[in-house]
Structures are given as structure tokens and as C-alpha cells.
PDB file of C-alpha atoms in Angstrom:
ATOM      1  CA  MET A   1     -39.091  13.768   3.266  1.00 67.00           C
ATOM      2  CA  ARG A   2     -36.296  16.047   4.671  1.00 75.00           C
ATOM      3  CA  THR A   3     -32.621  15.899   3.762  1.00 81.00           C
ATOM      4  CA  GLN A   4     -30.124  17.701   5.754  1.00 82.00           C
ATOM      5  CA  ALA A   5     -26.063  17.724   5.562  1.00 80.00           C
ATOM      6  CA  VAL A   6     -24.190  16.542   8.517  1.00 82.00           C
ATOM      7  CA  THR A   7     -20.659  16.793   7.115  1.00 80.00           C
ATOM      8  CA  ASP A   8     -19.282  17.135   3.534  1.00 82.00           C
ATOM      9  CA  HIS A   9     -19.483  13.296   3.247  1.00 83.00           C
ATOM     10  CA  VAL A  10     -22.659  12.577   5.039  1.00 87.00           C
ATOM     11  CA  ALA A  11     -26.319  13.697   4.886  1.00 89.00           C
ATOM     12  CA  VAL A  12     -29.496  12.347   6.693  1.00 89.00           C
ATOM     13  CA  VAL A  13     -32.906  11.660   5.162  1.00 87.00           C
ATOM     14  CA  CYS A  14     -35.907  11.688   7.529  1.00 85.00           C
ATOM     15  CA  GLU A  15     -39.386  10.324   6.606  1.00 82.00           C
ATOM     16  CA  ASP A  16     -42.444   9.873   8.984  1.00 84.00           C
ATOM     17  CA  ALA A  17     -45.453   8.481   7.011  1.00 78.00           C
ATOM     18  CA  GLN A  18     -48.384   6.449   7.351  1.00 77.00           C
ATOM     19  CA  HIS A  19     -47.452   4.787   4.032  1.00 77.00           C
ATOM     20  CA  PHE A  20     -44.530   5.322   2.010  1.00 80.00           C
ATOM     21  CA  ALA A  21     -43.345   4.483  -1.580  1.00 81.00           C
ATOM     22  CA  SER A  22     -40.729   5.941  -3.581  1.00 85.00           C
ATOM     23  CA  ARG A  23     -40.160   5.715  -7.271  1.00 87.00           C
ATOM     24  CA  ARG A  24     -36.970   3.850  -8.566  1.00 91.00           C
ATOM     25  CA  HIS A  25     -33.879   6.091  -8.206  1.00 91.00           C
ATOM     26  CA  CYS A  26     -30.356   6.064  -7.281  1.00 91.00           C
ATOM     27  CA  HIS A  27     -27.757   8.151  -5.411  1.00 91.00           C
ATOM     28  CA  PRO A  28     -24.227   9.057  -5.970  1.00 92.00           C
ATOM     29  CA  GLN A  29     -23.529   8.151  -2.354  1.00 92.00           C
ATOM     30  CA  ALA A  30     -24.167   4.829  -0.506  1.00 93.00           C
ATOM     31  CA  GLN A  31     -27.159   4.728   1.470  1.00 94.00           C
ATOM     32  CA  LEU A  32     -27.938   3.057   4.879  1.00 93.00           C
ATOM     33  CA  ILE A  33     -31.754   2.761   5.130  1.00 92.00           C
ATOM     34  CA  TYR A  34     -33.040   2.299   8.801  1.00 90.00           C
ATOM     35  CA  ALA A  35     -36.445   2.329  10.207  1.00 86.00           C
ATOM     36  CA  ILE A  36     -37.051   3.326  13.803  1.00 86.00           C
ATOM     37  CA  THR A  37     -40.528   2.045  13.688  1.00 82.00           C
ATOM     38  CA  GLY A  38     -42.277   0.047  11.037  1.00 80.00           C
ATOM     39  CA  VAL A  39     -40.979  -2.265   8.338  1.00 82.00           C
ATOM     40  CA  VAL A  40     -39.103  -1.119   5.178  1.00 86.00           C
ATOM     41  CA  SER A  41     -38.696  -3.023   1.903  1.00 88.00           C
ATOM     42  CA  VAL A  42     -36.063  -2.135  -0.453  1.00 92.00           C
ATOM     43  CA  THR A  43     -36.135  -3.467  -4.039  1.00 92.00           C
ATOM     44  CA  THR A  44     -33.494  -3.450  -6.837  1.00 92.00           C
ATOM     45  CA  ALA A  45     -33.236  -5.184 -10.170  1.00 89.00           C
ATOM     46  CA  ASN A  46     -31.626  -8.069  -8.323  1.00 89.00           C
ATOM     47  CA  GLY A  47     -34.172  -8.724  -5.398  1.00 91.00           C
ATOM     48  CA  THR A  48     -35.844  -7.422  -2.417  1.00 91.00           C
ATOM     49  CA  TRP A  49     -34.681  -6.877   1.252  1.00 91.00           C
ATOM     50  CA  VAL A  50     -37.421  -6.597   3.971  1.00 85.00           C
ATOM     51  CA  VAL A  51     -36.266  -5.179   7.349  1.00 82.00           C
ATOM     52  CA  PRO A  52     -37.821  -4.508  10.715  1.00 80.00           C
ATOM     53  CA  PRO A  53     -36.441  -2.064  13.141  1.00 78.00           C
ATOM     54  CA  SER A  54     -33.673  -4.286  14.281  1.00 79.00           C
ATOM     55  CA  ARG A  55     -31.962  -4.361  10.883  1.00 85.00           C
ATOM     56  CA  ALA A  56     -31.056  -1.980   8.133  1.00 91.00           C
ATOM     57  CA  VAL A  57     -30.326  -2.159   4.382  1.00 92.00           C
ATOM     58  CA  TRP A  58     -26.982  -1.013   2.890  1.00 93.00           C
ATOM     59  CA  VAL A  59     -27.419   0.190  -0.778  1.00 94.00           C
ATOM     60  CA  PRO A  60     -24.249   0.901  -2.587  1.00 92.00           C
ATOM     61  CA  ALA A  61     -23.718   4.259  -4.460  1.00 92.00           C
ATOM     62  CA  GLY A  62     -25.425   4.138  -8.046  1.00 93.00           C
ATOM     63  CA  VAL A  63     -27.606   1.231  -7.348  1.00 94.00           C
ATOM     64  CA  GLU A  64     -31.216   1.669  -8.569  1.00 94.00           C
ATOM     65  CA  HIS A  65     -33.791   1.080  -5.824  1.00 94.00           C
ATOM     66  CA  ASP A  66     -37.183   1.807  -4.489  1.00 92.00           C
ATOM     67  CA  THR A  67     -38.334   1.943  -0.924  1.00 90.00           C
ATOM     68  CA  GLN A  68     -41.651   1.166   0.428  1.00 87.00           C
ATOM     69  CA  SER A  69     -43.577   0.515   3.700  1.00 84.00           C
ATOM     70  CA  ARG A  70     -46.853  -1.284   4.033  1.00 73.00           C
ATOM     71  CA  ALA A  71     -47.922   0.674   7.086  1.00 75.00           C
ATOM     72  CA  ALA A  72     -46.819   3.472   9.349  1.00 78.00           C
ATOM     73  CA  VAL A  73     -43.028   4.063   9.423  1.00 80.00           C
ATOM     74  CA  GLN A  74     -40.360   6.256  10.655  1.00 84.00           C
ATOM     75  CA  PHE A  75     -37.123   5.951   8.809  1.00 84.00           C
ATOM     76  CA  ARG A  76     -33.814   7.671   8.939  1.00 87.00           C
ATOM     77  CA  SER A  77     -31.458   7.178   6.076  1.00 89.00           C
ATOM     78  CA  LEU A  78     -27.781   8.174   5.917  1.00 92.00           C
ATOM     79  CA  LEU A  79     -26.292   9.219   2.564  1.00 93.00           C
ATOM     80  CA  ILE A  80     -22.576   8.398   2.823  1.00 90.00           C
ATOM     81  CA  ASP A  81     -19.627   9.209   0.555  1.00 89.00           C
ATOM     82  CA  SER A  82     -17.888   5.797   1.155  1.00 82.00           C
ATOM     83  CA  THR A  83     -15.167   6.051  -1.457  1.00 80.00           C
ATOM     84  CA  GLU A  84     -12.407   6.066   1.102  1.00 72.00           C
ATOM     85  CA  ALA A  85     -14.068   3.453   3.555  1.00 77.00           C
ATOM     86  CA  LYS A  86     -12.808  -0.105   3.709  1.00 80.00           C
ATOM     87  CA  GLY A  87     -14.613  -3.300   4.296  1.00 81.00           C
ATOM     88  CA  LEU A  88     -18.129  -2.044   3.390  1.00 85.00           C
ATOM     89  CA  PRO A  89     -20.448  -4.295   1.182  1.00 84.00           C
ATOM     90  CA  ASP A  90     -20.240  -3.689  -2.565  1.00 86.00           C
ATOM     91  CA  VAL A  91     -23.874  -5.039  -3.136  1.00 87.00           C
ATOM     92  CA  CYS A  92     -27.050  -4.542  -1.378  1.00 91.00           C
ATOM     93  CA  THR A  93     -27.266  -6.317   1.933  1.00 90.00           C
ATOM     94  CA  ALA A  94     -29.319  -6.215   5.162  1.00 89.00           C
ATOM     95  CA  ILE A  95     -27.289  -5.977   8.370  1.00 89.00           C
ATOM     96  CA  GLU A  96     -27.915  -6.036  12.031  1.00 86.00           C
ATOM     97  CA  VAL A  97     -28.599  -2.759  13.756  1.00 88.00           C
ATOM     98  CA  THR A  98     -26.592  -3.237  17.139  1.00 87.00           C
ATOM     99  CA  PRO A  99     -27.437  -0.789  20.075  1.00 90.00           C
ATOM    100  CA  LEU A 100     -24.125   0.930  19.077  1.00 92.00           C
ATOM    101  CA  LEU A 101     -25.150   1.283  15.584  1.00 92.00           C
ATOM    102  CA  ARG A 102     -28.544   2.495  16.458  1.00 92.00           C
ATOM    103  CA  GLU A 103     -27.311   5.331  18.601  1.00 93.00           C
ATOM    104  CA  LEU A 104     -24.630   6.406  16.038  1.00 93.00           C
ATOM    105  CA  ILE A 105     -27.443   6.790  13.327  1.00 92.00           C
ATOM    106  CA  LEU A 106     -29.603   8.761  15.711  1.00 91.00           C
ATOM    107  CA  ARG A 107     -26.729  10.906  16.840  1.00 92.00           C
ATOM    108  CA  LEU A 108     -25.963  11.908  13.257  1.00 91.00           C
ATOM    109  CA  VAL A 109     -29.738  12.580  12.761  1.00 89.00           C
ATOM    110  CA  ALA A 110     -29.717  14.827  15.912  1.00 89.00           C
ATOM    111  CA  VAL A 111     -26.730  16.903  14.842  1.00 86.00           C
ATOM    112  CA  ALA A 112     -27.765  17.397  11.120  1.00 85.00           C
ATOM    113  CA  GLY A 113     -27.863  21.007  10.194  1.00 76.00           C
ATOM    114  CA  THR A 114     -25.486  22.093  13.125  1.00 78.00           C
ATOM    115  CA  PRO A 115     -22.148  23.314  11.405  1.00 74.00           C
ATOM    116  CA  ASP A 116     -20.522  23.798  14.788  1.00 76.00           C
ATOM    117  CA  ARG A 117     -20.692  20.123  15.469  1.00 77.00           C
ATOM    118  CA  THR A 118     -18.836  19.172  12.361  1.00 80.00           C
ATOM    119  CA  GLU A 119     -15.685  17.644  14.078  1.00 86.00           C
ATOM    120  CA  PHE A 120     -17.959  15.660  16.322  1.00 89.00           C
ATOM    121  CA  SER A 121     -19.965  14.509  13.418  1.00 87.00           C
ATOM    122  CA  ARG A 122     -16.897  13.347  11.461  1.00 88.00           C
ATOM    123  CA  ALA A 123     -15.805  11.309  14.549  1.00 91.00           C
ATOM    124  CA  VAL A 124     -19.248   9.713  14.890  1.00 91.00           C
ATOM    125  CA  THR A 125     -19.229   8.784  11.086  1.00 89.00           C
ATOM    126  CA  GLN A 126     -15.950   7.065  11.352  1.00 89.00           C
ATOM    127  CA  LEU A 127     -16.983   5.016  14.286  1.00 91.00           C
ATOM    128  CA  LEU A 128     -20.358   4.215  12.373  1.00 90.00           C
ATOM    129  CA  LEU A 129     -18.514   3.147   9.220  1.00 88.00           C
ATOM    130  CA  LEU A 130     -16.197   0.902  11.364  1.00 88.00           C
ATOM    131  CA  GLU A 131     -19.216  -0.724  13.067  1.00 89.00           C
ATOM    132  CA  LEU A 132     -20.874  -1.206   9.630  1.00 86.00           C
ATOM    133  CA  ALA A 133     -17.792  -3.080   8.311  1.00 83.00           C
ATOM    134  CA  THR A 134     -17.838  -5.654  11.139  1.00 81.00           C
ATOM    135  CA  ARG A 135     -21.579  -6.432  10.754  1.00 74.00           C
ATOM    136  CA  PRO A 136     -22.388  -9.985   9.279  1.00 71.00           C
ATOM    137  CA  ILE A 137     -24.766 -10.209   6.295  1.00 75.00           C
ATOM    138  CA  GLU A 138     -28.297 -11.052   7.149  1.00 75.00           C
ATOM    139  CA  PRO A 139     -30.357 -13.566   5.125  1.00 77.00           C
ATOM    140  CA  LEU A 140     -33.281 -11.065   4.522  1.00 83.00           C
ATOM    141  CA  SER A 141     -33.188 -10.747   0.712  1.00 87.00           C
ATOM    142  CA  LEU A 142     -35.372 -12.484  -1.871  1.00 91.00           C
ATOM    143  CA  PRO A 143     -33.755 -12.674  -5.532  1.00 93.00           C
ATOM    144  CA  THR A 144     -35.598 -11.496  -8.467  1.00 92.00           C
ATOM    145  CA  PRO A 145     -35.252 -13.802 -11.588  1.00 94.00           C
ATOM    146  CA  GLY A 146     -34.280 -12.005 -14.892  1.00 92.00           C
ATOM    147  CA  HIS A 147     -36.269 -14.598 -16.847  1.00 95.00           C
ATOM    148  CA  VAL A 148     -39.467 -12.761 -17.547  1.00 94.00           C
ATOM    149  CA  GLN A 149     -41.969 -15.712 -17.420  1.00 95.00           C
ATOM    150  CA  LEU A 150     -40.347 -16.931 -14.271  1.00 96.00           C
ATOM    151  CA  ALA A 151     -40.272 -13.442 -12.629  1.00 94.00           C
ATOM    152  CA  LEU A 152     -43.987 -13.086 -13.210  1.00 95.00           C
ATOM    153  CA  PHE A 153     -44.605 -16.473 -11.734  1.00 96.00           C
ATOM    154  CA  CYS A 154     -42.561 -15.507  -8.647  1.00 95.00           C
ATOM    155  CA  ASP A 155     -44.509 -12.304  -8.337  1.00 93.00           C
ATOM    156  CA  LYS A 156     -47.700 -14.498  -8.016  1.00 94.00           C
ATOM    157  CA  ILE A 157     -46.111 -16.620  -5.390  1.00 93.00           C
ATOM    158  CA  ARG A 158     -45.200 -13.512  -3.336  1.00 91.00           C
ATOM    159  CA  GLY A 159     -48.612 -12.312  -3.574  1.00 91.00           C
ATOM    160  CA  ARG A 160     -50.091 -15.558  -2.191  1.00 92.00           C
ATOM    161  CA  PRO A 161     -47.623 -16.554   0.679  1.00 92.00           C
ATOM    162  CA  ALA A 162     -50.135 -18.968   2.293  1.00 93.00           C
ATOM    163  CA  ALA A 163     -50.807 -20.967  -1.058  1.00 91.00           C
ATOM    164  CA  SER A 164     -49.236 -24.174  -1.372  1.00 89.00           C
ATOM    165  CA  VAL A 165     -47.554 -24.894  -4.621  1.00 91.00           C
ATOM    166  CA  SER A 166     -45.683 -27.964  -5.416  1.00 92.00           C
ATOM    167  CA  LEU A 167     -42.524 -28.016  -7.621  1.00 93.00           C
ATOM    168  CA  GLU A 168     -44.471 -30.050 -10.188  1.00 94.00           C
ATOM    169  CA  GLN A 169     -47.195 -27.356 -10.240  1.00 94.00           C
ATOM    170  CA  ALA A 170     -44.610 -24.633 -10.666  1.00 94.00           C
ATOM    171  CA  ALA A 171     -43.139 -26.530 -13.592  1.00 95.00           C
ATOM    172  CA  ARG A 172     -46.446 -27.082 -15.126  1.00 95.00           C
ATOM    173  CA  ALA A 173     -47.172 -23.387 -14.835  1.00 94.00           C
ATOM    174  CA  LEU A 174     -44.050 -22.391 -16.972  1.00 95.00           C
ATOM    175  CA  HIS A 175     -44.843 -25.374 -19.448  1.00 95.00           C
ATOM    176  CA  MET A 176     -41.544 -27.063 -18.399  1.00 95.00           C
ATOM    177  CA  SER A 177     -40.441 -30.535 -17.191  1.00 96.00           C
ATOM    178  CA  ARG A 178     -39.676 -30.710 -13.496  1.00 95.00           C
ATOM    179  CA  ALA A 179     -36.032 -31.018 -14.209  1.00 96.00           C
ATOM    180  CA  SER A 180     -35.859 -28.026 -16.615  1.00 96.00           C
ATOM    181  CA  PHE A 181     -37.760 -25.848 -14.235  1.00 96.00           C
ATOM    182  CA  MET A 182     -35.223 -26.792 -11.160  1.00 96.00           C
ATOM    183  CA  ARG A 183     -32.362 -25.885 -13.332  1.00 96.00           C
ATOM    184  CA  LEU A 184     -33.883 -22.669 -14.460  1.00 97.00           C
ATOM    185  CA  PHE A 185     -34.874 -21.573 -10.977  1.00 96.00           C
ATOM    186  CA  GLN A 186     -31.382 -22.391  -9.607  1.00 96.00           C
ATOM    187  CA  ARG A 187     -29.501 -20.638 -12.310  1.00 96.00           C
ATOM    188  CA  GLU A 188     -31.880 -17.408 -12.098  1.00 95.00           C
ATOM    189  CA  THR A 189     -32.074 -17.104  -8.240  1.00 94.00           C
ATOM    190  CA  GLY A 190     -29.059 -19.056  -6.853  1.00 93.00           C
ATOM    191  CA  MET A 191     -31.494 -21.087  -4.773  1.00 92.00           C
ATOM    192  CA  SER A 192     -33.958 -23.956  -5.213  1.00 95.00           C
ATOM    193  CA  PHE A 193     -37.776 -23.067  -5.631  1.00 95.00           C
ATOM    194  CA  LEU A 194     -38.704 -24.458  -2.314  1.00 93.00           C
ATOM    195  CA  ARG A 195     -36.008 -22.437  -0.492  1.00 93.00           C
ATOM    196  CA  TRP A 196     -36.982 -19.306  -2.462  1.00 95.00           C
ATOM    197  CA  ARG A 197     -40.655 -19.824  -1.388  1.00 94.00           C
ATOM    198  CA  GLN A 198     -39.592 -20.419   2.169  1.00 93.00           C
ATOM    199  CA  GLN A 199     -37.667 -17.070   2.009  1.00 93.00           C
ATOM    200  CA  ALA A 200     -40.608 -15.245   0.501  1.00 94.00           C
ATOM    201  CA  ARG A 201     -42.922 -16.495   3.364  1.00 94.00           C
ATOM    202  CA  LEU A 202     -40.157 -15.467   5.908  1.00 92.00           C
ATOM    203  CA  LEU A 203     -39.991 -11.822   4.713  1.00 90.00           C
ATOM    204  CA  HIS A 204     -43.737 -11.604   4.667  1.00 91.00           C
ATOM    205  CA  ALA A 205     -43.979 -12.913   8.009  1.00 91.00           C
ATOM    206  CA  LEU A 206     -41.319 -10.465   9.270  1.00 87.00           C
ATOM    207  CA  SER A 207     -43.538  -7.448   7.989  1.00 83.00           C
ATOM    208  CA  LEU A 208     -46.519  -9.034   9.977  1.00 87.00           C
ATOM    209  CA  LEU A 209     -44.611  -9.572  13.028  1.00 87.00           C
ATOM    210  CA  ALA A 210     -43.182  -6.034  13.129  1.00 78.00           C
ATOM    211  CA  GLU A 211     -46.702  -4.747  12.744  1.00 77.00           C
ATOM    212  CA  GLY A 212     -47.708  -6.377  15.890  1.00 82.00           C
ATOM    213  CA  GLN A 213     -49.497  -9.408  14.740  1.00 87.00           C
ATOM    214  CA  SER A 214     -49.220 -12.689  16.681  1.00 92.00           C
ATOM    215  CA  ILE A 215     -47.004 -15.471  15.819  1.00 94.00           C
ATOM    216  CA  LEU A 216     -50.189 -17.653  15.178  1.00 94.00           C
ATOM    217  CA  ASN A 217     -51.552 -15.126  12.572  1.00 94.00           C
ATOM    218  CA  ALA A 218     -48.099 -14.747  10.865  1.00 94.00           C
ATOM    219  CA  ALA A 219     -47.815 -18.630  10.784  1.00 95.00           C
ATOM    220  CA  LEU A 220     -51.393 -19.003   9.130  1.00 95.00           C
ATOM    221  CA  ALA A 221     -50.703 -16.035   6.640  1.00 95.00           C
ATOM    222  CA  CYS A 222     -47.649 -17.698   5.428  1.00 94.00           C
ATOM    223  CA  GLY A 223     -49.120 -21.200   4.895  1.00 93.00           C
ATOM    224  CA  TYR A 224     -47.865 -22.965   8.049  1.00 93.00           C
ATOM    225  CA  ASP A 225     -50.159 -25.506   9.897  1.00 91.00           C
ATOM    226  CA  SER A 226     -48.936 -24.328  13.434  1.00 92.00           C
ATOM    227  CA  PRO A 227     -47.028 -21.712  15.228  1.00 93.00           C
ATOM    228  CA  SER A 228     -44.415 -24.364  16.210  1.00 94.00           C
ATOM    229  CA  ALA A 229     -43.682 -25.181  12.595  1.00 94.00           C
ATOM    230  CA  PHE A 230     -43.364 -21.713  11.649  1.00 95.00           C
ATOM    231  CA  SER A 231     -41.153 -20.908  14.580  1.00 94.00           C
ATOM    232  CA  ALA A 232     -38.947 -23.947  13.895  1.00 94.00           C
ATOM    233  CA  MET A 233     -38.336 -22.446  10.239  1.00 93.00           C
ATOM    234  CA  PHE A 234     -37.776 -19.025  11.613  1.00 92.00           C
ATOM    235  CA  ARG A 235     -35.164 -20.294  14.120  1.00 91.00           C
ATOM    236  CA  ARG A 236     -33.478 -22.499  11.438  1.00 90.00           C
ATOM    237  CA  VAL A 237     -33.088 -19.535   8.983  1.00 88.00           C
ATOM    238  CA  LEU A 238     -32.467 -16.491  11.343  1.00 85.00           C
ATOM    239  CA  GLY A 239     -31.019 -18.324  14.368  1.00 85.00           C
ATOM    240  CA  LYS A 240     -33.514 -17.065  16.829  1.00 85.00           C
ATOM    241  CA  SER A 241     -37.139 -17.579  17.497  1.00 89.00           C
ATOM    242  CA  PRO A 242     -39.609 -14.729  16.340  1.00 89.00           C
ATOM    243  CA  SER A 243     -39.938 -13.356  19.946  1.00 85.00           C
ATOM    244  CA  GLU A 244     -36.031 -13.437  20.543  1.00 83.00           C
ATOM    245  CA  TYR A 245     -35.389 -11.838  17.095  1.00 81.00           C
ATOM    246  CA  PHE A 246     -37.770  -8.834  17.859  1.00 74.00           C
ATOM    247  CA  ALA A 247     -36.242  -8.457  21.258  1.00 68.00           C
ATOM    248  CA  THR A 248     -32.935  -7.653  19.930  1.00 57.00           C
TER     249      THR A 248
END
């Protein structure tokens, strides 16, 4: 991993690896984590964000997190002192990487370590921060319950995305009534169990699709009976079909 200063307020972190996993850590600056190729997942105490090359993760300053890739990845992160910036998220979030935002990230990477380009770098940074502030939040996160037994149960669900687990089966697994389980799950994650399971499947599918697997393989690996059913869910949540999403 290489870290280079761009200006007094921005540094870039570059990593090209066949497989990458960092330990839990935090930065005094905010971090924008972007993969040129491959899929990156970012996990905090509150949840996990999974992003393909068309998206990035914003991690506010001081938030403990770890970063992982399941396969080969090239990622470029920006460490940004955002104390004077306005309109930026104060929680972890996934954002769309527009063509402009992508070129601004890569331009800062290209000029890292060249002091004679400081004024240019500052101008690029200001434009990048303005672009970040206008990006809508992407629904690419999966909340982690604070309840210990429920968190362990959710880990099992994430590890078996194709498994069909009903609400009744989930409640029995935690020795609860259906109603008690539903209330606990909503309180701990902010969403229903069925919605959370769908989100877990979606994030797993994003990783598979970004690795080049077919829509059919991704659908079957995530428990869908047909590519059409999977694509309908994908479009309903993300507003685009899988092929349209990865063409952006």
C-alpha cells in the first residue's frame, strides 16, 4: 500500500492486490474509497457497504472500519481533511462515481508527490468536494445488529445467501415468537428481516456481477429461481437492470 501527499489537506492511498484485507482502523481525515477494478467492501460497527467500480464509499473522519476485496482489486483512496467542507455526509455512505468524479480522483492520484502542482491540486480538490456534496446516497449498505445473538444469526444468513429462511424459521432460531423477532429485527437494523435478507443477497450479487459472473449465476447463487425475478428485484432497489447498472 502506498500513501502520498497531494496537498496539506489531501493524500492518496493506492493498492493493487489479488486479495486485500485490512485490520480495523480509523483515520483523522475522512476517506473516499474507490476501486478502479474489482469490488470493495467496507465494514464498520454499524454495517457493511459493498461497492463495484461505479460506486465509492465515504468514511467520515474517526470512524473505525476495515476494507476487504474477495478477488483482484485496484483501489485508490483519498484521505481528505474535510473540516471546512460543507454538505458532506457525516455517516458512512455509498455514492455514485460519475465520470467527472472518477476523473477528479484519478487526477489527484496522478499529481500526488509533485509539489509544483499544489495550486492545481487544490483546485481539483475543491471541485471534487463540490461534486461529492451533490451525490445522492446509494442503497448499498447492510446494517449490523447490536444484539449479539441476532448479529450471529445475520452472519449465518450472509454466509448462505441462496438459503431460503422464512420469518418463522428465523424467529425459532432465536427462540422467539414471530412478533417479538419482528420487533427486535426492526429495532436493531431499521428494516424488516425480509428486506434485510434481500439486501444481503443484493450486495452478494453485486460482488459476483462485478467479478464477471453472469446474471443467471448471480441469480441462482442468491436464491432466485430465474434471472427475470432477480433482475426485477435489482431494478426495484437500484433503479436499473444489472446490465444498465454496470454500464454506468
